[in-house]
Coordinates of C-alpha atoms in Angstrom, one line a residue:
M220 CA 0.0 0.0 0.0
P221 CA 1.3 3.5 -0.8
D222 CA 2.3 5.6 2.2
T223 CA -0.5 8.2 2.1
D224 CA 1.2 10.0 5.1
G225 CA 4.5 10.3 3.2
I226 CA 5.9 13.8 2.7
E227 CA 5.1 13.6 -1.1
H228 CA 1.4 13.1 -0.4
I229 CA 1.4 15.8 2.4
L230 CA 2.8 18.4 0.0
A231 CA 0.8 17.3 -3.0
E232 CA -2.5 17.5 -1.0
S233 CA -1.4 20.7 0.8
R234 CA -1.9 19.0 4.2
L235 CA 0.0 21.7 5.9
V236 CA -1.1 24.4 8.4
V237 CA 0.8 27.4 9.9
H238 CA 0.6 28.1 13.6
L239 CA 1.6 31.5 14.8
Q240 CA 3.0 32.2 18.2
P241 CA 2.7 35.8 19.6
I242 CA 5.8 37.7 20.5
T243 CA 5.0 40.3 23.2
A244 CA 6.4 43.6 24.3
I245 CA 5.8 44.4 27.9
S246 CA 6.1 48.1 27.3
G247 CA 4.5 49.6 24.3
R248 CA 2.2 47.6 22.1
T249 CA 1.3 44.2 23.6
V250 CA 1.6 42.1 20.4
F251 CA 4.9 42.9 18.7
G252 CA 4.7 40.2 16.2
F253 CA 4.3 36.5 15.5
E254 CA 6.7 33.6 14.7
S255 CA 5.4 31.2 12.0
L256 CA 5.7 27.4 12.6
I257 CA 4.6 24.9 10.0
R258 CA 2.7 21.7 10.9
G259 CA 1.8 18.8 8.8
I260 CA -1.6 17.0 9.0
D261 CA -1.8 13.2 8.7
K262 CA -4.7 11.3 7.2
S263 CA -6.3 11.0 10.6
G264 CA -6.3 14.8 11.1
N265 CA -3.4 14.7 13.7
L266 CA -0.8 17.4 13.6
I267 CA 2.8 16.5 12.6
P268 CA 5.3 18.7 14.5
P269 CA 7.9 20.7 12.6
F270 CA 10.8 18.5 13.5
S271 CA 9.2 15.3 12.3
L272 CA 7.9 17.0 9.2
F273 CA 11.3 18.3 8.2
E274 CA 12.9 15.0 9.0
M275 CA 10.5 13.3 6.6
A276 CA 11.3 15.9 4.0
K277 CA 15.1 15.5 4.5
N278 CA 14.8 11.7 4.1
K279 CA 13.1 12.3 0.7
G280 CA 15.4 15.1 -0.4
M281 CA 12.4 17.5 -0.3
T282 CA 13.6 19.9 2.5
L283 CA 13.8 23.0 0.3
E284 CA 10.5 22.4 -1.3
L285 CA 8.8 22.1 2.1
D286 CA 10.7 25.2 3.3
K287 CA 9.5 27.2 0.4
L288 CA 5.9 26.2 0.9
A289 CA 6.2 26.9 4.6
R290 CA 7.2 30.6 3.9
R291 CA 4.4 31.1 1.4
L292 CA 1.8 29.8 3.9
A293 CA 3.4 31.9 6.7
V294 CA 2.8 35.1 4.7
Q295 CA -0.8 34.1 3.9
A296 CA -1.5 33.4 7.6
F297 CA 0.2 36.6 8.7
K298 CA -1.6 38.9 6.2
P299 CA -4.9 39.4 8.0
L300 CA -3.1 40.0 11.3
W301 CA -0.9 42.6 9.7
Q302 CA -3.9 44.3 8.1
Q303 CA -5.4 44.7 11.6
D304 CA -2.1 46.4 12.8
K305 CA 0.5 47.3 10.2
K306 CA 3.2 47.6 12.9
R307 CA 3.1 43.8 13.5
I308 CA 6.2 41.8 12.5
L309 CA 6.4 38.3 11.1
F310 CA 9.3 36.1 12.3
V311 CA 10.2 33.5 9.6
N312 CA 12.5 30.4 9.9
F313 CA 14.2 28.9 6.9
E314 CA 16.6 26.0 6.0
P315 CA 20.3 26.8 6.6
K316 CA 21.0 25.3 3.2
L317 CA 19.5 28.4 1.7
I318 CA 22.4 30.4 3.2
E319 CA 25.0 27.9 2.1
N320 CA 23.6 28.0 -1.5
F321 CA 23.0 31.8 -1.4
E322 CA 23.6 33.8 -4.6
T323 CA 23.0 37.5 -5.0
G324 CA 19.6 38.0 -6.6
S325 CA 17.9 35.0 -5.1
S326 CA 14.7 35.4 -3.3
L327 CA 13.1 33.8 -0.2
F328 CA 9.5 34.8 -0.8
Y329 CA 9.1 34.6 -4.6
G330 CA 6.8 37.7 -4.8
E331 CA 4.5 36.6 -1.9
L332 CA 5.2 39.7 0.2
Q333 CA 4.7 42.0 -2.8
N334 CA 1.4 40.3 -3.6
A335 CA 0.2 40.6 0.0
G336 CA 1.4 44.3 0.2
I337 CA 3.5 43.5 3.2
P338 CA 6.7 45.6 3.4
Y339 CA 10.1 43.9 3.9
Q340 CA 10.6 45.8 7.1
N341 CA 7.7 43.9 8.7
I342 CA 9.7 40.6 8.3
V343 CA 12.3 39.2 10.6
L344 CA 14.5 36.4 9.1
E345 CA 15.6 34.0 11.9
V346 CA 19.2 32.8 11.4
K347 CA 20.5 29.7 13.2
E348 CA 24.1 30.7 12.8
D349 CA 25.5 27.6 14.6
E350 CA 24.2 25.4 11.7
I351 CA 26.1 27.4 9.0
S352 CA 29.8 26.7 8.4
D353 CA 30.5 29.1 5.6
T354 CA 30.8 32.5 7.3
S355 CA 31.3 34.4 4.0
K356 CA 28.0 33.1 2.7
L357 CA 26.4 34.0 6.0
K358 CA 27.7 37.5 5.8
D359 CA 26.6 37.9 2.2
F360 CA 23.1 36.6 2.9
C361 CA 22.6 38.9 5.9
N362 CA 24.0 42.0 4.1
H363 CA 21.8 41.3 1.0
Y364 CA 18.5 41.0 2.9
R365 CA 19.3 43.8 5.3
E366 CA 19.9 46.1 2.3
L367 CA 16.5 45.1 0.9
G368 CA 14.9 46.2 4.2
F369 CA 14.5 42.8 6.1
N370 CA 15.4 42.5 9.7
I371 CA 17.8 39.8 10.9
A372 CA 17.5 37.8 14.2
L373 CA 20.0 35.4 15.7
D374 CA 17.9 32.4 16.8
D375 CA 18.5 30.1 19.8
F376 CA 21.5 32.2 21.0
G377 CA 23.2 30.5 23.9
S378 CA 22.6 27.0 22.8
G379 CA 24.6 24.4 20.8
Q380 CA 27.6 25.9 19.0
S381 CA 26.5 29.6 19.3
S382 CA 29.5 31.8 18.9
F383 CA 29.9 35.5 19.9
D384 CA 32.1 36.2 16.8
R385 CA 29.1 35.5 14.6
I386 CA 27.4 38.5 16.0
A387 CA 29.8 40.8 14.2
I388 CA 29.1 38.9 11.0
V389 CA 25.3 38.8 11.2
R390 CA 24.9 42.2 12.9
P391 CA 21.5 41.2 14.2
D392 CA 18.5 43.5 14.8
I393 CA 17.2 41.0 17.4
I394 CA 18.9 38.3 19.5
K395 CA 16.6 35.5 20.6
I396 CA 18.0 34.1 23.9
D397 CA 17.6 30.3 24.0
R398 CA 15.0 28.7 26.3
S399 CA 17.8 26.7 28.0
L400 CA 18.9 30.0 29.7
M401 CA 15.4 30.9 30.7
A402 CA 14.5 27.6 32.5
N403 CA 14.4 28.3 36.3
I404 CA 16.1 31.7 35.8
S405 CA 14.6 32.9 39.1
Q406 CA 16.7 30.4 41.0
N407 CA 19.7 30.1 38.7
Q408 CA 22.2 32.9 39.4
I409 CA 24.6 31.7 36.6
N410 CA 21.8 31.9 34.0
R411 CA 20.7 35.3 35.2
E412 CA 24.2 36.7 34.8
I413 CA 24.5 35.2 31.3
V414 CA 21.1 36.6 30.3
N415 CA 22.0 39.9 31.8
A416 CA 25.3 40.1 30.0
V417 CA 23.6 39.3 26.6
C418 CA 20.9 41.9 27.2
K419 CA 23.6 44.5 28.0
M420 CA 25.5 43.6 24.9
C421 CA 22.2 44.0 22.9
Q422 CA 21.7 47.5 24.3
N423 CA 25.2 48.5 23.4
I424 CA 25.1 47.1 19.8
G425 CA 21.6 48.3 19.0
A426 CA 19.8 45.0 19.0
L427 CA 16.6 43.9 20.8
A428 CA 16.9 41.1 23.3
L429 CA 14.1 38.5 23.0
A430 CA 13.6 35.9 25.8
E431 CA 12.5 32.6 24.1
G432 CA 10.5 29.9 25.8
V433 CA 9.3 31.7 28.9
E434 CA 6.8 29.4 30.4
T435 CA 6.0 30.9 33.8
L436 CA 5.3 34.3 35.3
D437 CA 8.6 34.1 37.3
E438 CA 10.7 33.3 34.2
T439 CA 9.1 36.3 32.3
V440 CA 9.6 38.7 35.2
F441 CA 13.2 37.7 35.8
A442 CA 14.0 37.9 32.1
I443 CA 12.7 41.4 32.0
A444 CA 14.7 42.3 35.1
Q445 CA 17.8 41.2 33.2
G446 CA 17.0 43.5 30.3
A447 CA 15.0 41.4 27.8
L448 CA 12.5 43.7 25.9
L449 CA 10.5 41.0 23.9
M450 CA 9.0 37.8 25.2
Q451 CA 7.9 34.6 23.5
G452 CA 6.7 31.4 25.2
Y453 CA 3.9 29.3 26.5
Y454 CA 3.3 31.6 29.4
F455 CA 1.7 34.0 26.9
A456 CA 0.4 31.6 24.3
K457 CA 1.2 28.4 22.5
P458 CA 1.5 28.5 18.6
S459 CA -2.0 28.3 17.1
C460 CA -4.2 29.2 14.2
N461 CA -5.8 31.9 16.3
P462 CA -2.8 33.5 18.0
L463 CA -4.9 36.4 19.4
D464 CA -7.6 34.1 20.9
N465 CA -6.1 34.1 24.4
Q466 CA -5.7 36.3 27.5
L467 CA -2.6 38.2 26.3
S468 CA -3.5 41.5 27.8
E469 CA -4.3 40.0 31.2
K470 CA -1.0 38.1 31.2
V471 CA 0.9 41.2 30.3
S472 CA -0.9 43.0 33.2
A473 CA 0.1 40.2 35.6
V474 CA 3.7 40.6 34.4
Q475 CA 3.7 44.3 34.9
H476 CA 2.2 44.0 38.4
S477 CA 4.7 41.3 39.4
Y478 CA 7.7 43.2 38.0
A479 CA 6.6 46.4 39.9
E480 CA 6.4 44.3 43.0
M481 CA 9.8 42.8 42.4
M482 CA 11.3 46.3 41.9
G483 CA 9.6 47.5 45.1
N484 CA 11.1 44.6 47.0
L485 CA 14.5 45.3 45.6
Q486 CA 14.2 48.9 46.7
L487 CA 13.2 47.9 50.2
E488 CA 16.3 45.6 50.3
M489 CA 18.6 48.4 49.1
D490 CA 17.1 50.7 51.8
R491 CA 17.7 47.9 54.4
V492 CA 21.3 47.5 53.3
H493 CA 21.9 51.3 53.3
K494 CA 20.5 51.5 56.8
M495 CA 22.7 48.7 58.1
A496 CA 25.7 50.3 56.5
K497 CA 25.0 53.6 58.1
Q498 CA 24.7 52.0 61.5
V499 CA 28.1 50.3 61.0
E500 CA 29.6 53.5 59.7
D501 CA 28.4 55.5 62.7
R502 CA 29.9 52.9 65.1
F503 CA 33.1 52.9 63.1
L504 CA 33.4 56.7 63.4
T505 CA 32.7 56.6 67.1
I506 CA 35.5 54.0 67.5
M507 CA 37.9 56.1 65.4
N508 CA 37.3 59.2 67.5
T509 CA 38.5 57.3 70.6
I510 CA 41.9 56.3 69.1
E511 CA 44.9 58.6 68.4
T512 CA 45.9 57.4 65.0
I513 CA 44.1 55.6 62.1
E514 CA 47.0 53.1 61.8
H515 CA 46.0 49.6 63.0
W516 CA 42.3 50.6 63.0
E517 CA 41.4 47.0 62.4
S518 CA 42.2 45.8 65.9
F519 CA 39.8 48.4 67.3
A520 CA 37.0 47.8 64.7
Q521 CA 37.1 44.0 64.9
P522 CA 33.8 43.9 67.0
L523 CA 32.0 45.5 64.0
L524 CA 32.1 42.2 62.1
T525 CA 29.6 40.8 64.5
A526 CA 27.4 44.0 64.6
C527 CA 25.4 42.6 61.7
P528 CA 25.1 38.9 60.7
S529 CA 25.3 39.6 57.0
I530 CA 28.6 41.5 57.2
E531 CA 31.4 39.7 55.3
A532 CA 34.2 42.1 55.3
I533 CA 35.2 45.7 56.2
Y534 CA 38.1 47.6 54.6
L535 CA 39.3 51.3 54.4
I536 CA 40.7 53.2 51.5
D537 CA 42.5 56.6 51.7
E538 CA 42.4 59.6 49.5
H539 CA 45.4 58.3 47.5
N540 CA 43.3 55.2 46.5
K541 CA 45.3 52.9 48.7
Q542 CA 44.0 50.5 51.3
V543 CA 44.8 51.4 54.9
G544 CA 45.5 48.3 57.0
S545 CA 44.4 44.8 56.3
T546 CA 40.9 43.6 55.4
L547 CA 38.7 42.6 58.3
I548 CA 36.9 39.4 57.1
K549 CA 34.5 37.1 58.9
S550 CA 34.3 34.0 56.7
Q551 CA 37.0 31.6 55.7
T552 CA 38.1 32.3 52.2
R553 CA 38.0 29.8 49.4
A554 CA 41.0 28.7 47.4
L555 CA 42.0 31.2 44.7
Y556 CA 40.5 34.1 46.8
E557 CA 42.2 36.2 49.4
P558 CA 41.5 39.6 51.1
T559 CA 43.4 42.6 49.8
P560 CA 46.3 43.7 51.9
H561 CA 47.5 47.1 53.2
G562 CA 48.5 49.3 50.3
H563 CA 46.3 47.7 47.7
D564 CA 45.5 50.1 44.9
Y565 CA 41.8 50.8 44.4
S566 CA 42.0 53.5 41.8
L567 CA 40.3 51.3 39.1
K568 CA 37.6 49.9 41.4
T569 CA 34.2 51.0 40.1
Y570 CA 32.4 51.1 43.5
Y571 CA 35.3 53.2 45.0
I572 CA 35.2 55.7 42.1
R573 CA 31.4 55.9 42.1
A574 CA 31.3 56.6 45.9
R575 CA 34.0 59.4 45.5
N576 CA 31.9 60.9 42.7
A577 CA 28.4 60.5 44.1
I578 CA 26.6 63.6 45.4
N579 CA 25.8 61.8 48.7
G580 CA 29.2 60.1 48.8
R581 CA 27.7 56.6 48.8
H582 CA 27.4 53.7 46.4
L583 CA 25.9 50.2 46.7
T584 CA 26.8 47.5 44.1
R585 CA 24.7 44.8 42.7
P586 CA 25.6 41.3 43.8
Y587 CA 29.0 40.1 42.6
L588 CA 31.6 37.4 43.5
S589 CA 33.9 38.8 46.2
L590 CA 37.6 38.4 45.5
A591 CA 38.2 38.4 49.2
S592 CA 36.0 35.5 50.2
G593 CA 34.8 33.8 47.0
S594 CA 31.2 34.4 48.1
L595 CA 28.4 36.5 46.6
C596 CA 28.3 39.9 48.2
R597 CA 27.2 43.5 47.7
T598 CA 29.6 46.3 48.6
H599 CA 28.5 49.5 50.3
A600 CA 31.1 52.2 49.8
S601 CA 30.8 55.6 51.7
C602 CA 33.0 58.6 51.9
I603 CA 33.9 59.5 55.5
S604 CA 36.2 61.9 57.3
V605 CA 38.5 60.6 60.1
K606 CA 41.2 62.8 61.8
Q607 CA 40.6 65.5 59.2
S608 CA 41.4 63.1 56.4
S609 CA 39.2 61.7 53.7
F610 CA 38.5 57.9 53.4
V611 CA 36.1 55.5 51.8
L612 CA 34.7 52.9 54.1
C613 CA 33.8 49.7 52.3
I614 CA 31.5 47.1 53.8
D615 CA 30.8 43.8 52.1
F616 CA 27.3 42.3 52.8
A617 CA 26.7 38.6 52.1
V618 CA 23.9 37.9 49.5

């Protein structure tokens, strides 16, 4: 019996459907755009997922034919949504072979966009750069379509063989941060720092950071807190034929409320740390006023380490950017880490410089790895005057 669910029959009988997944912007318009995802339909009416569908096509040497048809159907599915709001964007995937076989003058859409009246600027081409070995072809492809007006996105960044040097080649308008970095981001400090670094890079190079695969309210809020501007994932909506038939507005409102609550809690925590630091500072100044010289201040200030359970270390820097005395430290340091000694130069230390330049003479860092203890901490640096000399008192609080 012939295989009526083979890829040849699926294509010949047009048993394909495009599902669109909303891409949301928490600030500004709620629906930024949609990613198109092709599905096959078997004889029983069941959906065939994209991976299985393209695997079937690959085995029959029909990948490019399926890919071409998928783009045509994507434009058709997107057209009515674009007509409702002509700012909406369509994100389109395509086979990496098209880049490896790229020649100037070739076309991805074969007139479909012109026939639909959709401008090229409303299309984002998603590039999986880790699947492309020929960097010169990749560069030519991206330059060609960018010059035509298309936008370029780096897809699944942070997974597989993703390489930072490809960013300079692709020069993306959007970087889609892979789902693997979003999973449990509220509890995973390492993933948070990676996402934060990618988002900062996006800001500096003029690209939008998009968090892929956010599935919970917490993941969404933490992704935003790290700097992601666009969101895509099951928390908002699964891919479907009716991508606006859901509670997008309500979910965006929930994100905005939760984010505001998070920011409020962070501010309360900052206020708490500032208050603790001021109390320690006042006690430090009281102690310094009872001694004749600032030298060997550590022996007199040692009790301050127990003044607050969260204090990790205390150290003092003079107006010549040099540490005065040794570092008072509470916890045992890890291998590779050690407290800075007397005379250590702090002239390049950001929190020291910011405290010196701040109007109120104070600065509180975000959490970072202490080089003194090897533990996460936040440093509170404040300008003080002792014996008519200027100093910066630094207090490390454990996180």
